[in-house]
Structure formats: C-alpha cells, structure tokens
Amino acid sequence: MANKGILVVAVSSRGVLPAATYELITAGRRLADALKEPLAAVVLSEKASVLAPDLSARGVDKVFCVESPALAGFVAETHAKAAAQVALSGGYGRVLLASNVAGRALAARLAVALKAGLATDVSEILPDGKVLRPYYSGNLVAEVQFKTPVAVMTLAPMSYPRAEKTGAAAPIETVAFDPGTAKTQFVSFTAEAAGEIDMGAAERIVSGGRGLGSAEGFKPVFELAHAIGAAVGASRAAVDSGWIAYKHQVGLTGRAVRPKLYMAVGISGQIQHLAGMSSAGTIVAINTDKDCPMMQLASVSVQGDYAELIPAITAEIKKRKGSAAVAA
Amino acid sequence: MGLHIVVCVKSTPSNSNVPVDAATGQPKIAGVPAAINPYDEYAVEEAVRLKERAPGSTATALTVGADAAAEVLREAIARGCDAGVLISGAEFDGGDSLSTSLALSAAIKKLHAEKPVHLVLFGKNTSDVGAGVVGAQTAAWLDWPDATAVKKIEAIDEASATVHRAMEDGVDALKLTLPACVSTVKEINEPRLPSLKGKMAAKKAVLPKWGAAELGLTPAQVGAAGAGAVVIKAATPPARPAGTRVDGADAAQKAAKLVDILLERKLI
Ligand SMILES: Cc1cc2nc3c(=O)[nH]c(=O)nc-3n(C[C@H](O)[C@H](O)[C@H](O)COP(=O)(O)OP(=O)(O)OC[C@H]3O[C@@H](n4cnc5c(N)ncnc54)[C@H](O)[C@@H]3O)c2cc1C
Ligand SMILES: Cc1cc2nc3c(=O)[nH]c(=O)nc-3n(C[C@H](O)[C@H](O)[C@H](O)COP(=O)(O)OP(=O)(O)OC[C@H]3O[C@@H](n4cnc5c(N)ncnc54)[C@H](O)[C@@H]3O)c2cc1C
C-alpha cells in the first residue's frame, strides 16, 4: 500500500507547544488539500492530553496523543521512537517538523527510522510535494524532490501563517507508548533570561552590529525592541566583541530568522549575516553608510547615527502609542 | 586507557557565492577552492581538547568525499588528530544526508571493531548543503545515543559523557551512555591554528581509502542510489523589491517618517 497522509509532529518545549507548531499545521493543511490526503498531528509531551485539544481545533483531521514522563525533556532517541511508531502505524507519506533544535534532531532520526528522504529549513512546500530550501548560505534556493515513499521535512520558522482555531474539533486518539530504557538521560534544564522574546518565533527583531561601538550601544536597541515587542538580534561582530551573548547571533553561524520586521542597526550586511535574515518580510536598515549592502538590500533605509536615530524612533513610537491609547 | 574519538569533517567550497550552471541547473562549484567546512573546525578542536583532557586518547578524522577531500583529513591531522580515513569512490557521488550518514556509520562500525570508539564528533552544519542532520542520522544508523547543538562537554569517561545542549530558551544537560554521537556548535571552543609539528604529521600521514565494498555496503545503498532526496535544480532567490529611502532634516524627522511607514504597513 502506498504511503498516504501528512503527519505534523508537535514536540512540546517545557510543557507548551511552540508557535511554530501552528505554522506546520497551516503548511500541512495546504498540502493535504492539494494532494487530497488527510492531515494528522501527533503531540509528544509529558502533557500531551492537555495540549491535544488545542491542536485538534486548528484544522487537522486527527490528533494522536503520546503522553509519557519520558517525553518531558527532549531526548532524541525516545521522541524518535514515539514519532516513528505513529508514522509507521498510520502509513503516513509526509512528516512535518519545526526547524528548531529538537525538530531538526528528531527529523534526522526519524528519516533513518522511516528510510525517508529529508529536507530541512524548507521555506515552501510546492503543491506537487517538492520543496524549496536554501543552500550555499542562502545564495541559492534548491528545489528538492523526494525519491522515497516517505518524506521528512522541517519547516523554516515563519514560512507559513499560524493556524487559527476553527471551532470544529478533530478526534483525539491516545496512543500507548513504551519508552523503554534510553541511552540518553535528561539531567536538567537551565532557563536563560526570562521575559526575552525568542528570535525564532519573533514577528519583529531589532538587531545590532559593530556600528553600535560597545555593549552600552545595545541599550537603546533593547529599549526600541521593548517598545515594539521585538526580540533582539546581533551580528557576529557584535557577539565576538563580547557586547551580547551568542544566542542573539543571526546568520550562518547563528540563527536563521524570518520575522515580519527586521531592523538592522549598524550592521553592514555581509553575506554570512544575510544568510540568516534575508527572507525577512520588511528589512529596515539604519546605518551611517548609505552604500553598504544592508542599506542596498533594505526595504526601508535610514541613513544616520544610531545613537541619535534609535532613541528618536523609540520616542516617536511611544508618542504615537500614547496618543493612540488616548484616542481609543 | 583513554578515549577513541572519531571526528567527521567535510570538504566544502570555501566561498558560498557560487553561480548556477545554466546547463545543469546545479551550483557551479568547479574552480571554487575547497576547504574544511568551517563548523567542523570546532569539532576537530574539541577532539584535540578531549585528547588533552584524557591522556592516552586518540582522534581519527573521517570524511566522505572525492579523492581531493583527503586534504581536509590532512587539515584535521595538522590541527592535532592522529589519523584520517577517506571514504571515496564513484559510488558515493550524488549522496544526500541519508546515504552519506549511512556510509559514515559503516566506517565508524569498522573503526569501532578495530578499536572501540567512545565518541563521534560533528560540526553544526556544512557551509554548502547545510542540513545540520548528519550527526543525528549517523547516530540513528548506529543505534547510538546522540546530542545536537552541544556547547560544552562537561564530563566524560569511557562509559558516559555529560553534555550541555544549547536550546532556544536555555541549556539542557544530558548524560549519554557511550559510544555516542555529538554535534557541536561554535560556542564549544575557540579553534587553534595548525601547529608546525601538526603540519609535518599531516604531510606524512598515510590515509586509508575505503569504498562501499570495504564498508560492507552495496553501491545501491550509497551515493545517489541510496539517497532519499535530490536537488533537481538550483536557483538564485528572487531579488527583493527596491527599497524606500527615508530622508529628513534631523533624527526626529527621519524617525517620524519611519514610524509612519511602519504603522502604515502594520509592522508595529
Ligand atoms: C565562516 C563564517 C561565518 C560567519 N557567520 C556569521 C554569522 O552567523 N552572523 C554574522 O553576523 N556574521 C557572520 N560572519 C561574519 C561576517 O562576515 C561579518 O564579519 C559580520 O557580519 C560583520 O558584522 P557587522 O555588520 O556588525 O560589522 P561591520 O561589517 O563592521 O559593519 C558595521 C556597520 O556599522 C555601520 N556603522 C558604524 N557606525 C555607525 C553608527 N554610529 N550608526 C549606524 N551605523 C554605524 C558601518 O557603516 C557598517 O556598515 C561569519 C564569517 C565567517 C567567515
Ligand atoms: C560527490 C558528491 C556529490 C554530492 N552531491 C550532493 C547533492 O547533489 N545533493 C545533496 O544533497 N548532497 C550531495 N552530496 C552529499 C552532501 O555533500 C553531503 O555530504 C550530505 O548531503 C550531508 O548533508 P549536509 O552537507 O547538509 O551535512 P550537515 O548535516 O549539515 O553536516 C553536519 C555535520 O556532519 C558531518 N558531515 C556532513 N557531511 C559529511 C561528509 N561528507 N563527510 C564527513 N562528515 C560529514 C560534518 O561534521 C558536518 O558538520 C554529495 C556528496 C558527494 C561526495
């Protein structure tokens, strides 16, 4: 029997589903409609039964619920065993995961378990099932075709809108799962600075580069980010200078992001930085050098010194928001 | 005593600014000089640091590639690895991550049978294809545990390793039963340059070359035949539409104009 149907693998992180899960549902729904195949989701979590109802109301045809304390922290072996069990028993043809640390690691193991072709960081699934993904640092886009009955893919963040609740709830099936004994023991999790917005799921990012001149230079950047509910990114030059932690780095050796708004402050736009953000919706460049690649690439460019411009922009936004609040 | 570490390195074009060949629809990499994948330098450095931490340890570099890829094995030896093995042959052409990781796993099994392997190190991803999956796929073929995005190997002995994995929201600590595969991120260390002594060793090193037959694999399992995904064509991404320049007499004026645009486009 030919493999049929699309399976979204939803991995909880610290007990909640990342927003990227809803992007997978949208992509899966569109593909399912194009191929006239069913769309299912499987929730892998220590709290799967709590999380499943939310997913079931977002346009899927069925939700599988795999709940086990062994799925509390991400353990590639254990998660792969659970996902493979569901994918194999349902005979699914396409398996969709998020392009985050857990999703990528799980997709890799799952592809081997299912003897499936794998494509990561997919920006678009074509109606015929082929996919587009960047390579050569985003200089090229590859059109990838799968040769195996099953295909596994991870979707680049923000490539699809997040599925909303539609009202109708799909059936939820609880799956019995024996995690067995894994050769990986999840020891502990240490959270980083709470209250910060993660870049991967951020709709807006304000990013700073060497042009900020010092760690102190990030202060107005954080203030602007705070004013518009944005995550803070950085170029490698800023990270290597020790002005901001590596986890903020955008680019080839950092994170790939796709926000609706990317503000590049004092970043020249070298190819390795562009690799991480050039598919952002709107790029705003703020730079003293009107000829640098970032200013050339930008949707909106503002020439000037960040030290004057950023506080002025933040003040202007606060002013408008204030007046909007009064008007409302 | 000591650890046997294997480190997987790939030869990649040193410049990712490659054009598309109109005739084949594939990237035109002929003529672009090759070098060790930059992210694999961190894996090599970590192998060398583990050798320093656990005296009596050895590190073997492994690559799947064309004959010229032997150069990246020499680079790994110059940086402190003890030996290198080249997996090469026409049968590996056109491989993807699935078939390449199968070849790596078979080579690791062979090395493991000769002298037990404790740890296999990988880079974060390659600078050309860059899927960031080969480490985890190799572990899956071997049925060994693995961790990706590892920023620190906190503790290691011959039985287990405790590693720190950089997640989006913090750091996971994991204890892996060895043998295991570990994919690194650049935070893990600061790679050193090759030493003169290392360069001498690299020049003299004899590098065994294994084909599918030596690995106990059939040509149908590797390269294009064993691949699950193929790039049917490459294209340059669509150009971004021309941008708008915000002008103004001073910062306040420019700020006001920018905020107008952002509000109009519902971006804030
Ligand atoms: C293998 C490899 C991987 C890499 N990976 C990454 C990566 O992941 N991410 C990354 O970012 N880089 C990466 N790089 C580095 C990259 O090549 C660049 O060096 C880096 O992106 C430059 O950072 P920058 O734009 O902040 O600095 P610069 O290129 O120095 O640019 C600073 C900019 O600030 C502007 N400026 C100066 N003063 C002001 C002011 N007062 N107000 C406003 N603007 C001002 C300048 O005009 C200039 O355009 C990588 C490089 C290599 C070789
Ligand atoms: C002649 C030839 C032609 C190829 N043609 C294609 C093609 O058309 N399409 C395609 O998708 N792939 C092709 N490949 C395979 C491809 O170059 C990669 O080896 C494979 O796809 C791995 O995926 P990746 O580069 O994304 O690695 P990633 O998953 O990004 O790599 C992660 C880590 O795995 C290790 N690693 C990856 N590759 C190798 C390797 N070859 N040897 C040793 N360690 C490695 C490194 O430590 C690396 O940091 C070809 C390979 C060869 C030899």
Coordinates of C-alpha atoms in Angstrom, one line a residue, chain A residues 1 27 29 77 194 206 220 223 260 263 273 280 298:
Chain A
M1 CA 0.0 0.0 0.0
A27 CA 1.5 24.1 5.7
R29 CA -3.4 21.7 5.7
E77 CA 16.0 8.6 20.8
A194 CA 13.2 35.1 31.3
V206 CA 15.8 44.6 16.2
P220 CA 18.9 51.9 23.0
E223 CA 14.7 49.9 24.6
K260 CA 7.8 40.3 9.5
M263 CA 15.6 46.2 11.8
H273 CA 24.7 37.7 8.2
A280 CA 12.5 38.6 6.5
A298 CA 16.7 47.1 2.8

